[in-house]
Tab-separated table of C-alpha atoms in Angstrom:
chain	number	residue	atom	x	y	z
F	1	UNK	CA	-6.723	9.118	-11.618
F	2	UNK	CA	-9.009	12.197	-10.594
F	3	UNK	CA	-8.639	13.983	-14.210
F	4	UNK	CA	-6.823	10.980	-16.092
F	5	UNK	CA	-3.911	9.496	-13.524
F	6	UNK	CA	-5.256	10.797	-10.528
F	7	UNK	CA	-6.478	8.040	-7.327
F	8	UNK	CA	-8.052	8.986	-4.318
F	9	UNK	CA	-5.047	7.842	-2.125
F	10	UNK	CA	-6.326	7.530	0.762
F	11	UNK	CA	-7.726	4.785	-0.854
F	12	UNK	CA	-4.353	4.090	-2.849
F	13	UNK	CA	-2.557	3.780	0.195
F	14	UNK	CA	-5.230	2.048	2.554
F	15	UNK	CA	-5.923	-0.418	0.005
F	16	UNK	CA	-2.763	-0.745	-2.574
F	17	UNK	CA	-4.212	-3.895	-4.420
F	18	UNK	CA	-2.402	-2.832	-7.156
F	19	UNK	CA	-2.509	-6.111	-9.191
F	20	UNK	CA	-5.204	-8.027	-8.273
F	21	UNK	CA	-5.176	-9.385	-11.609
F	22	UNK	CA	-1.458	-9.450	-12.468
F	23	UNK	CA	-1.303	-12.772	-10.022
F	24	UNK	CA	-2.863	-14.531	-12.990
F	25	UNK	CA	-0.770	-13.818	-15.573
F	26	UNK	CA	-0.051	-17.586	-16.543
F	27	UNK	CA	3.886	-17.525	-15.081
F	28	UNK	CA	3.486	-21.329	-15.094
F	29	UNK	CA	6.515	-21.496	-17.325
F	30	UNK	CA	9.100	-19.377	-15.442
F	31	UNK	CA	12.292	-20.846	-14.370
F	32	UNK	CA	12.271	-22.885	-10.751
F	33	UNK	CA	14.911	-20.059	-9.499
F	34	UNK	CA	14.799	-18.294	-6.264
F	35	UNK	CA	17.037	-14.574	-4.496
F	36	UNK	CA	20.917	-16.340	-3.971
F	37	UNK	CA	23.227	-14.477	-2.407
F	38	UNK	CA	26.014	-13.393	-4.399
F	39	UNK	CA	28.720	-14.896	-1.918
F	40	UNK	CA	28.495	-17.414	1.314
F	41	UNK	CA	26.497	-14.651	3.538
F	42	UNK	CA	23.773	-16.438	5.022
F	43	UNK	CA	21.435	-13.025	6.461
F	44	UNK	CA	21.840	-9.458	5.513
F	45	UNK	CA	20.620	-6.265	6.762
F	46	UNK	CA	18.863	-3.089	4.531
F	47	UNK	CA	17.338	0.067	5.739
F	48	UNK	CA	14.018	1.252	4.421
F	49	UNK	CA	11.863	4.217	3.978
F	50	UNK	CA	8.727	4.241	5.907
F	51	UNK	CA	6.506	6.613	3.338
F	52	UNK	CA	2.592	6.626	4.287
F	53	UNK	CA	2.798	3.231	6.177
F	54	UNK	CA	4.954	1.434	3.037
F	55	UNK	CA	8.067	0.263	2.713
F	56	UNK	CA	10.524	1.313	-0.077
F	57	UNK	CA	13.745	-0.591	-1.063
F	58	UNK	CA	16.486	-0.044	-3.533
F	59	UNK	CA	16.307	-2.519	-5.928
F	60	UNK	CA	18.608	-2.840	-9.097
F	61	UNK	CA	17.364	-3.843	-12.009
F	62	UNK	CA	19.550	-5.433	-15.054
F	63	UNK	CA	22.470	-3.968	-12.938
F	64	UNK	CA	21.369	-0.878	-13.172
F	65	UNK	CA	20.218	1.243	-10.360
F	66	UNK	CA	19.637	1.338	-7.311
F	67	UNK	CA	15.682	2.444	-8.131
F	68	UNK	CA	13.020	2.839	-5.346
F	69	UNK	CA	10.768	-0.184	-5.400
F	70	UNK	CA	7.401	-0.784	-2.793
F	71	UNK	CA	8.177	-3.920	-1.038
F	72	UNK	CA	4.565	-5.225	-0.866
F	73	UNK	CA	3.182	-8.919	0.239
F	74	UNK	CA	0.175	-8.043	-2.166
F	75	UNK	CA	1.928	-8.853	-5.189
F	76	UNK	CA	3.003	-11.804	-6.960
F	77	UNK	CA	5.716	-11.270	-10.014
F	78	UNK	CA	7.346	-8.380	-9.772
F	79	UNK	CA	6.045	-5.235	-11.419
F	80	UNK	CA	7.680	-2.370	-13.099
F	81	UNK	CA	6.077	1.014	-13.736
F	82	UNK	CA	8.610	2.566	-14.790
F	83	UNK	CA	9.784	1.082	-18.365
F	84	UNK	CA	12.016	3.794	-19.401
F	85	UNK	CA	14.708	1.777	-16.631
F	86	UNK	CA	14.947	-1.074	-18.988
F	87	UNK	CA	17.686	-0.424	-22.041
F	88	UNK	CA	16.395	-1.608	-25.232
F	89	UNK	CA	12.668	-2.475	-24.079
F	90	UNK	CA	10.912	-3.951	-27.111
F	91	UNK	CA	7.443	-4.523	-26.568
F	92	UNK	CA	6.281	-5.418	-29.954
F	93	UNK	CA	8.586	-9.141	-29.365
F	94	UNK	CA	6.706	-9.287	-25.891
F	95	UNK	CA	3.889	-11.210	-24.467
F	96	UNK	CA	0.728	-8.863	-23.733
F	97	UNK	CA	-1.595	-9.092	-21.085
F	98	UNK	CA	-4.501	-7.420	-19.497
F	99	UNK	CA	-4.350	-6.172	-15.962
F	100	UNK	CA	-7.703	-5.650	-14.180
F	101	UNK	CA	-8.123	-4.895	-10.077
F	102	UNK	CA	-9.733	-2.811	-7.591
F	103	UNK	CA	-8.967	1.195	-8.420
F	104	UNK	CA	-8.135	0.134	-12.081
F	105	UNK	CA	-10.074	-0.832	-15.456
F	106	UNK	CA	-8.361	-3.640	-17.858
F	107	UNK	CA	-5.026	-2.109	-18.467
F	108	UNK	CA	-2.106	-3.330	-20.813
F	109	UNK	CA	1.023	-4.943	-19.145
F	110	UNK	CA	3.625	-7.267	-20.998
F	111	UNK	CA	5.108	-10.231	-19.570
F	112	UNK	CA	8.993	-10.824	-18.945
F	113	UNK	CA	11.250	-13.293	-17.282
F	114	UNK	CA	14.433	-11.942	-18.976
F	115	UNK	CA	14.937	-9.368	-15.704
F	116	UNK	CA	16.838	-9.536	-13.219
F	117	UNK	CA	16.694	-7.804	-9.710
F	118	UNK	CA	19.448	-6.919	-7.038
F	119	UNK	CA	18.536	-6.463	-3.321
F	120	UNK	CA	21.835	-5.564	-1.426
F	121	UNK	CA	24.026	-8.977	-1.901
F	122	UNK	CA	21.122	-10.821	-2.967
F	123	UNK	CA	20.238	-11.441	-6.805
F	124	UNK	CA	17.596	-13.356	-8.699
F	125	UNK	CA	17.770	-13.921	-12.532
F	126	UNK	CA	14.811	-14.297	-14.727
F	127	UNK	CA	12.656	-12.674	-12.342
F	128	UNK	CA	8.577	-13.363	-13.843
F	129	UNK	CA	7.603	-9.666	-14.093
F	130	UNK	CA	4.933	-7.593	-15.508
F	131	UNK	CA	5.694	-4.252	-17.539
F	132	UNK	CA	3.609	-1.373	-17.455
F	133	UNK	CA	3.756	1.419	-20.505
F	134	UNK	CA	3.160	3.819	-18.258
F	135	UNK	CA	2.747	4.539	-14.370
F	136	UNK	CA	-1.634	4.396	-14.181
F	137	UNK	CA	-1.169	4.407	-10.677
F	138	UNK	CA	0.802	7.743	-10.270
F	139	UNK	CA	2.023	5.839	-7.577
F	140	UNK	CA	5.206	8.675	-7.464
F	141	UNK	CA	2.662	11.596	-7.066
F	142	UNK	CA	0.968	10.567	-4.384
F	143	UNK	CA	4.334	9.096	-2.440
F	144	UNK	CA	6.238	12.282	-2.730
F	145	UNK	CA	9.466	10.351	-4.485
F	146	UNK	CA	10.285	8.721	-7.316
F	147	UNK	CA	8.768	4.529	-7.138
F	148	UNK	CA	10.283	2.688	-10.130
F	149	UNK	CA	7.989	-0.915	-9.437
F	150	UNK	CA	6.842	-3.265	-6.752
F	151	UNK	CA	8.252	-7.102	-5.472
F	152	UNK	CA	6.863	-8.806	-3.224
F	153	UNK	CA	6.287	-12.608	-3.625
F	154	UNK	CA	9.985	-13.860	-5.230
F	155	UNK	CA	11.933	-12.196	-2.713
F	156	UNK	CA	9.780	-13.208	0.102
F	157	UNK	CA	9.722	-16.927	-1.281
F	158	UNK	CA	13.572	-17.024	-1.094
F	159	UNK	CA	14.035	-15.726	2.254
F	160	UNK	CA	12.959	-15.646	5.896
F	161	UNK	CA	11.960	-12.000	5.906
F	162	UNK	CA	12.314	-10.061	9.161
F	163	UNK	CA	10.447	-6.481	8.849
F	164	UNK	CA	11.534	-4.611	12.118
F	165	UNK	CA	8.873	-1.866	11.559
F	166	UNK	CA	10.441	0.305	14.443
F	167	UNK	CA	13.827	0.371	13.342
F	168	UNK	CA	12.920	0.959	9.364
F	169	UNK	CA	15.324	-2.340	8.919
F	170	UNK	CA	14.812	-5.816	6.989
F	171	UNK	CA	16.714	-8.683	8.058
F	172	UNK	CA	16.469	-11.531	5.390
F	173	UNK	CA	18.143	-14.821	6.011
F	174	UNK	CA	18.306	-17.783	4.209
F	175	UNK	CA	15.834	-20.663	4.628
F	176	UNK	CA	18.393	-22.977	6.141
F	177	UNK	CA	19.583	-20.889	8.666
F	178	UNK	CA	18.607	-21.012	11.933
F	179	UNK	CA	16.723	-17.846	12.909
F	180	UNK	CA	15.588	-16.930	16.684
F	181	UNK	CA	11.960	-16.118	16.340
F	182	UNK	CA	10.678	-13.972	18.312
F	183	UNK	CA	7.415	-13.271	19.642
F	184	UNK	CA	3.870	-15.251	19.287
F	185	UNK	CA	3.488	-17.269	16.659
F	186	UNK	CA	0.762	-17.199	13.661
F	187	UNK	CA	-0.289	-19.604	11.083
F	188	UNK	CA	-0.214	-18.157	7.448
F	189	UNK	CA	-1.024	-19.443	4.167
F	190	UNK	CA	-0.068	-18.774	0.873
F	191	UNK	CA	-2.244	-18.699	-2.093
F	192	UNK	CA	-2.276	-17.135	-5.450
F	193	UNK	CA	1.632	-15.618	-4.263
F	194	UNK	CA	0.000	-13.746	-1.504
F	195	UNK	CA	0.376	-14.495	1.954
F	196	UNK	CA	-3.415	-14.882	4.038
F	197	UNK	CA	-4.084	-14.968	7.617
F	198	UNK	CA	-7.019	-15.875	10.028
F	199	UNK	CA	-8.203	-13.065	12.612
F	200	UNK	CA	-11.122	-12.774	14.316
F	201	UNK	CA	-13.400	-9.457	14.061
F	202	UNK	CA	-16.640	-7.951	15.989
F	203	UNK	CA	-19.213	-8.440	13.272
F	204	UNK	CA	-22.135	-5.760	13.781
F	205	UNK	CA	-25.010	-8.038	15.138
F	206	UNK	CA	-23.159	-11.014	14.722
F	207	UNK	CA	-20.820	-10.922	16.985
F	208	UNK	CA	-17.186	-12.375	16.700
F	209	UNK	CA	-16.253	-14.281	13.847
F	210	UNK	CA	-13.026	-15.841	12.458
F	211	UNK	CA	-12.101	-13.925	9.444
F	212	UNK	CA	-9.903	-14.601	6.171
F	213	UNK	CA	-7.668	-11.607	5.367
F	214	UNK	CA	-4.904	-11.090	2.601
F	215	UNK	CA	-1.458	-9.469	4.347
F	216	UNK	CA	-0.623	-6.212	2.433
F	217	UNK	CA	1.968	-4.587	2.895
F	218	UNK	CA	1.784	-2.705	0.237
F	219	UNK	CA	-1.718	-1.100	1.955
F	220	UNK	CA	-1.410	1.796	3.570
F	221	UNK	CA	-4.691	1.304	5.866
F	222	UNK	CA	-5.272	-0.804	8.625
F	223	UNK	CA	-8.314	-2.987	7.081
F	224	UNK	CA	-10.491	-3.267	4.522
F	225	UNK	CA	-13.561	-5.388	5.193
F	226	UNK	CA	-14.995	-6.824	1.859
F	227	UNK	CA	-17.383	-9.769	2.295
F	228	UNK	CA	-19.289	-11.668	4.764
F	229	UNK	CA	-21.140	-14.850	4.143
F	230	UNK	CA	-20.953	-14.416	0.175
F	231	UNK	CA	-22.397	-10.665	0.359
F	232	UNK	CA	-21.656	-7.321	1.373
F	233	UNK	CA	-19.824	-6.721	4.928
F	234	UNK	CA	-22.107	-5.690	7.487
F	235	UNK	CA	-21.846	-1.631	8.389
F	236	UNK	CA	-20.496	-0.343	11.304
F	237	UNK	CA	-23.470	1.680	13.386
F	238	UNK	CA	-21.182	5.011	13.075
F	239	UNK	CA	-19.949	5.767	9.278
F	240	UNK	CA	-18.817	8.251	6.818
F	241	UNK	CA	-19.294	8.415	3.157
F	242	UNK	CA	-16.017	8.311	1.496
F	243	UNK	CA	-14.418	8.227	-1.544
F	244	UNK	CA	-12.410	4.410	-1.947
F	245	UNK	CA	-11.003	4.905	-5.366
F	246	UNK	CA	-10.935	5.700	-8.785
F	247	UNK	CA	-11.056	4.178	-11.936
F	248	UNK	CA	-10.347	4.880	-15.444
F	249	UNK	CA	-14.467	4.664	-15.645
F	250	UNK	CA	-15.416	6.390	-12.279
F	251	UNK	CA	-15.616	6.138	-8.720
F	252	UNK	CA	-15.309	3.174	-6.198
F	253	UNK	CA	-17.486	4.379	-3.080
F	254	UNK	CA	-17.900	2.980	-0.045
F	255	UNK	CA	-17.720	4.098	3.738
F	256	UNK	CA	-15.278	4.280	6.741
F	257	UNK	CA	-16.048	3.506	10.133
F	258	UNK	CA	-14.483	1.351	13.179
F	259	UNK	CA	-14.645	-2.158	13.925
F	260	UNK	CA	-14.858	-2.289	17.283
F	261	UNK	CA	-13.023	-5.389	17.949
F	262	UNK	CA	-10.242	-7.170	15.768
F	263	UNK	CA	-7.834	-10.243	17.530
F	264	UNK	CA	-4.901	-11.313	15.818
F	265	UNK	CA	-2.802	-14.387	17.694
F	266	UNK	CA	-2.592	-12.949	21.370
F	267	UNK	CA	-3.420	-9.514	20.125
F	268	UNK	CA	-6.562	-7.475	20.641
F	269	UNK	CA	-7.309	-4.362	19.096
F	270	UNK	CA	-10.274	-1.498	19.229
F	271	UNK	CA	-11.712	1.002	17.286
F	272	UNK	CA	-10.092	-0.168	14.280
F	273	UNK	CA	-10.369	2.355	11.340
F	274	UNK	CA	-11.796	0.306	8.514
F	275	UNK	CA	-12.835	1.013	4.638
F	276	UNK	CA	-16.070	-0.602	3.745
F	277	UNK	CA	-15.758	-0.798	-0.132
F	278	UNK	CA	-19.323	-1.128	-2.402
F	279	UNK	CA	-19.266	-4.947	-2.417
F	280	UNK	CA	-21.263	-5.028	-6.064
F	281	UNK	CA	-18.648	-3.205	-7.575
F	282	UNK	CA	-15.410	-4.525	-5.795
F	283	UNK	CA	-17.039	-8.374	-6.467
F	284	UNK	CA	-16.723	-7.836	-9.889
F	285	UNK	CA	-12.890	-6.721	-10.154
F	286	UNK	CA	-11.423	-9.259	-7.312
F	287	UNK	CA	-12.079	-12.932	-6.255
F	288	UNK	CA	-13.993	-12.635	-2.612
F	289	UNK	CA	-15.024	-16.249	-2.227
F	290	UNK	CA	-11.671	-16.904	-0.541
F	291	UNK	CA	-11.481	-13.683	1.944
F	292	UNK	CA	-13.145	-11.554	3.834
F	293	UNK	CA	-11.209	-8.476	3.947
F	294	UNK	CA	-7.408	-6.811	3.656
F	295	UNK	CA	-4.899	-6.287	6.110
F	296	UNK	CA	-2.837	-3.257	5.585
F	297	UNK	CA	0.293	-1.680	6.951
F	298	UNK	CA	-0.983	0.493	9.376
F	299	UNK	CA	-1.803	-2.063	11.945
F	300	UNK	CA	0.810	-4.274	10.351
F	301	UNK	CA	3.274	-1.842	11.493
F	302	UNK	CA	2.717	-2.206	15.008
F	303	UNK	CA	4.056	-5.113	14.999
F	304	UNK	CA	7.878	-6.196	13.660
F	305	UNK	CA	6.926	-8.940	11.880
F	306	UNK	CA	9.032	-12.595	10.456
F	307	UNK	CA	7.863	-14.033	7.528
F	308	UNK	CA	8.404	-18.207	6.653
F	309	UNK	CA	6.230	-18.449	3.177
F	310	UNK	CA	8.015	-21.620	2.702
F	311	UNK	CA	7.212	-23.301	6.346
F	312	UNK	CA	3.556	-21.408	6.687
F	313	UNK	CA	4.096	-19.094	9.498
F	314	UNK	CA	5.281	-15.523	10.683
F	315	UNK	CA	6.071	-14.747	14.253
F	316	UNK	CA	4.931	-11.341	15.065
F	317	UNK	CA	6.032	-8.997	18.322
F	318	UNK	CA	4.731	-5.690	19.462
F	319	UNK	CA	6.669	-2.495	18.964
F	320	UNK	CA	6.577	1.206	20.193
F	321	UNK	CA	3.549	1.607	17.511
F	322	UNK	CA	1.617	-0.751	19.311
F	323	UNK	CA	-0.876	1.484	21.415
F	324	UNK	CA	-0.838	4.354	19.078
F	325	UNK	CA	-4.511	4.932	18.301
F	326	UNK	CA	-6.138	4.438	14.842
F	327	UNK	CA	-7.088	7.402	13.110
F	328	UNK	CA	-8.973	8.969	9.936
F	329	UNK	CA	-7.629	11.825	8.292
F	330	UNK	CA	-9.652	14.702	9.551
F	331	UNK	CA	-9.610	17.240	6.520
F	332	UNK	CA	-11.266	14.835	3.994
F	333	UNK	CA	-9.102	15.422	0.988
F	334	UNK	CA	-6.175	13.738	-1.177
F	335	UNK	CA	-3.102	16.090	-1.119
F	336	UNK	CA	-0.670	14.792	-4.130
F	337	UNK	CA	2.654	16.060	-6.011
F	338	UNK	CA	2.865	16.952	-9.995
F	339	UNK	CA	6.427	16.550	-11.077
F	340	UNK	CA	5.033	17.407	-14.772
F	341	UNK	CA	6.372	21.044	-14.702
F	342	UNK	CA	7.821	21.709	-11.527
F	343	UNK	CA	6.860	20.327	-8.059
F	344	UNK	CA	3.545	21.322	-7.465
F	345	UNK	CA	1.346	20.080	-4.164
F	346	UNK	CA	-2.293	19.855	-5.905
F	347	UNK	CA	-5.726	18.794	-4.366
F	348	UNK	CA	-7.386	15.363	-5.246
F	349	UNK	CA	-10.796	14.129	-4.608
F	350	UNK	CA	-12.537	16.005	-1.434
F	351	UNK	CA	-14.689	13.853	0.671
F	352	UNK	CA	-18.770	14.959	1.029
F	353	UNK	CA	-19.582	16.954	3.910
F	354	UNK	CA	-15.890	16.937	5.145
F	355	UNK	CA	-13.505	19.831	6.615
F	356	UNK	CA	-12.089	20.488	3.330
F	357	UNK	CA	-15.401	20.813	1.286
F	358	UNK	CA	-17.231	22.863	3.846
F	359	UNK	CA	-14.164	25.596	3.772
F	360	UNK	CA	-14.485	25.753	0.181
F	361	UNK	CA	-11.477	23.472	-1.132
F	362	UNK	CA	-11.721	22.159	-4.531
F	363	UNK	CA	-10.698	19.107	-6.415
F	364	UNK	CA	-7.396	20.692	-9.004
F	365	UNK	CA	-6.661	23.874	-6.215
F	366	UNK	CA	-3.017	23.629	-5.628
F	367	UNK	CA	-1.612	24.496	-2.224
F	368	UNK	CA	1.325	26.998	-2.001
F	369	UNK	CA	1.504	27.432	1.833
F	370	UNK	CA	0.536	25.921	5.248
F	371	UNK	CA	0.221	27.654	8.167
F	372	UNK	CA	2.164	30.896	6.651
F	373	UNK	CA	4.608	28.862	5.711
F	374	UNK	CA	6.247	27.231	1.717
F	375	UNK	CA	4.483	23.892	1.100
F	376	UNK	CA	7.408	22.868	-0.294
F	377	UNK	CA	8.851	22.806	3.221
F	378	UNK	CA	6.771	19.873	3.990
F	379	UNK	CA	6.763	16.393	2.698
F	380	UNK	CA	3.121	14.670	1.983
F	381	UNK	CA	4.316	11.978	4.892
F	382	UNK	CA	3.894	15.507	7.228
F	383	UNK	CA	1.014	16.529	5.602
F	384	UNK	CA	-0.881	13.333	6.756
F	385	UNK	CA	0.354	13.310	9.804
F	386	UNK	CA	-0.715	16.952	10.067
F	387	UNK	CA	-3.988	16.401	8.385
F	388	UNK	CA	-5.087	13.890	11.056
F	389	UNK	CA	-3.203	15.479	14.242
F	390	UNK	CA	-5.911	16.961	16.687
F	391	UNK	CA	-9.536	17.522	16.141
F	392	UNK	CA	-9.411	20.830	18.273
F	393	UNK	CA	-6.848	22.107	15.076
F	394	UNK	CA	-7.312	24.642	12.593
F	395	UNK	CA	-5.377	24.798	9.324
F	396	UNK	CA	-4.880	27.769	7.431
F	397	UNK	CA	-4.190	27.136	3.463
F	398	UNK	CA	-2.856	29.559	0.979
F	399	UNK	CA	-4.253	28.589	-2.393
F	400	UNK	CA	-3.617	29.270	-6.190
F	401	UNK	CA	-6.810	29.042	-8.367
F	402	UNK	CA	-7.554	30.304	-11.801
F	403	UNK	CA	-4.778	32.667	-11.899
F	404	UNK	CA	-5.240	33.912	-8.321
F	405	UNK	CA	-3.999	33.329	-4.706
F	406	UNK	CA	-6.576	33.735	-1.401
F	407	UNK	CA	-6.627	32.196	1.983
F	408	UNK	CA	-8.562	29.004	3.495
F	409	UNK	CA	-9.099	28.101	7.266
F	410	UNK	CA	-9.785	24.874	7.759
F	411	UNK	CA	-11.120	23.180	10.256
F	412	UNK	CA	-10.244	19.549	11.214
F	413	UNK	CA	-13.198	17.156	12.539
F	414	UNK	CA	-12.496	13.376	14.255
F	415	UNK	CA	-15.066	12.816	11.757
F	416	UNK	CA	-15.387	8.737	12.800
């Protein structure tokens, strides 16, 4: 929320910890139900859309639908942000809650478990969900399409979850089938509705340690390191100031940089881009005692990827994303869509000393071509993969600004 609903996404998308308070919202008294398929099918198959590192499913809600939910381990009851997709909402006869988390201030949500979701054949009534009045996150904007909510912890509790990553494909079975596993194995626990893992990472100056990270896949980076020992996480040698969120209040700061070693199971992996969020403001929004970091999609998605919640484990085998390297963007902006009026491709926050601030980009500028070419031609998926293609690149921008239109050649730096 750069103005009022605008996030640095980058963040957003790196970090989605959406609801970092919503897992306390007291569903102690929700029915003991669980995702049944509607007939005798024991697995079933859905294609996804791979959009900045996340995956989004068609859910239907009440019947109704199919809308485009994020399908993200970081969440506990289900969350709608989208109201208007719920006949005959009443939220003077519902329970209110606040919502507080990392890239948000206390917020109002209201409690449910009189919905019910729909994925393919599979159906759960009385689903414990939390409502949001409005969409804080502008989670649409800065996706490119239309996101109606987020599930994560109910359907992943009722199945055994296969996320083929490579194919854009979730297999989901149910618990007493037999499944072939398939690749090495990796102990997982589940607290709070969220799935956590043990890795180990290069700490600077302390070497390698054994690390406690929540799964997200609803996190578009590849980690987040938060804590170590019961303080700030130790800086990489090589950093860059950037820009980790907003707030309703103000900015969450921090710093990117590479961890130079990071082991999960049989798996090693270097150069890892990281986020290195302000640990006194981040300690005061989520719980740290229990982990040291996030681990996000985009070194999730190397990886297709079983989930057992109910058994404690996930089997995890390397796919063609494996050896891609891990890269910043290399402009040093947030590039988002306004539906308000018509689509419009608009600038967000603009990282200090970066590509983008030295050509003379500006936070509200809205971009009208790329390269000599309609913006609208381009989705913001191809935008970030443009905006972090090759360091030898130059990108020329037309721009609309108080009424006029002028040129901007940018230059893109491997700026970590």
């Amino acid at each position: 929320m750069l103005t009022k609903y605008k996030f640095d996404m980058r963040s957003m998308f790196r970090r989605l910890v959406i609801c970092v308070g919503i897992i306390l919202l007291f569903f102690t008294s929700a029915l003991p139900q669980d995702f049944q398929f509607l007939d005798r099918q024991k697995r079933q198959s859905i294609h996804f859309k791979s959009i900045k590192n996340l995956i989004v499913i068609p859910v239907y809600i009440n019947n109704k639908g199919p809308y485009d939910f994020l399908l993200d381990t970081g969440v506990g009851p289900m969350i709608i942000t989208e109201p208007s997709i719920i006949d005959s909402l009443d939220f003077t006869t519902m329970r209110k809650i606040k919502v507080s988390g990392l890239g948000i201030e206390t917020v109002e949500a209201f409690v449910s478990q009189n919905i019910s979701a729909r994925i393919n054949r599979a159906k759960m009534d009385h689903v414990p969900t939390a409502i949001l009045k409005e969409d804080f996150f502008n989670i649409s904007g800065h996706l490119g399409t239309k996101i109606y909510g987020l599930i994560g912890y109910s359907f992943f509790d009722s199945f055994i979850v296969d996320i083929r990553y490579s194919e854009s494909r979730i297999i989901f079975s149910r618990p007493d089938v037999d499944v072939k596993y398939k690749g090495n194995k990796i102990p997982i626990t589940i607290e709070n509705l969220k799935p956590y893992v043990y890795a180990e990472v290069e700490v600077p100056d302390s070497g390698k340690v054994n690390a406690k990270f929540l799964m997200d896949t609803g996190a578009s980076h590849a980690l987040s390191m938060e804590m170590f020992n019961g303080d700030k996480f130790p800086l990489p040698y090589t950093k860059i100031k950037a820009n980790l969120g907003m707030s309703l209040s103000g900015q969450i700061t921090g710093f990117m940089g590479r961890i130079k070693e990071f082991s999960i199971g049989h798996f090693d992996f270097k150069d890892v881009i990281s986020g290195f969020p302000d640990y006194s403001t981040i300690s005061q929004k989520i719980d740290l005692k229990n982990r040291n970091g996030n681990l996000g999609a985009e070194l999730l998605r190397r990886f297709n990827i079983q989930f057992n919640y109910r058994e404690g484990f996930m089997y995890v085998k390397p796919n063609a994303n494996f050896k891609n390297p891990f890269e910043h963007d290399m402009i040093g902006m947030v590039v988002y869509l306004d539906h308000k009026e018509y689509k419009r491709f608009l600038i967000g926050e603009i990282d200090e000393n970066s590509p983008a601030e030295k050509s003379g980009l500006c936070p509200d500028d809205e971009i009208i071509g790329i390269n000599f070419r309609p913006v609208d031609l381009y989705s913001l998926n191809e935008l970030a993969d443009l905006f972090k293609s090759s360091a030898s690149k130059s990108i020329i921008l037309e721009i609309y600004r108080d009424n006029k239109t002028f040129f901007k050649v940018v230059h893109l730096e491997r700026r970590i």
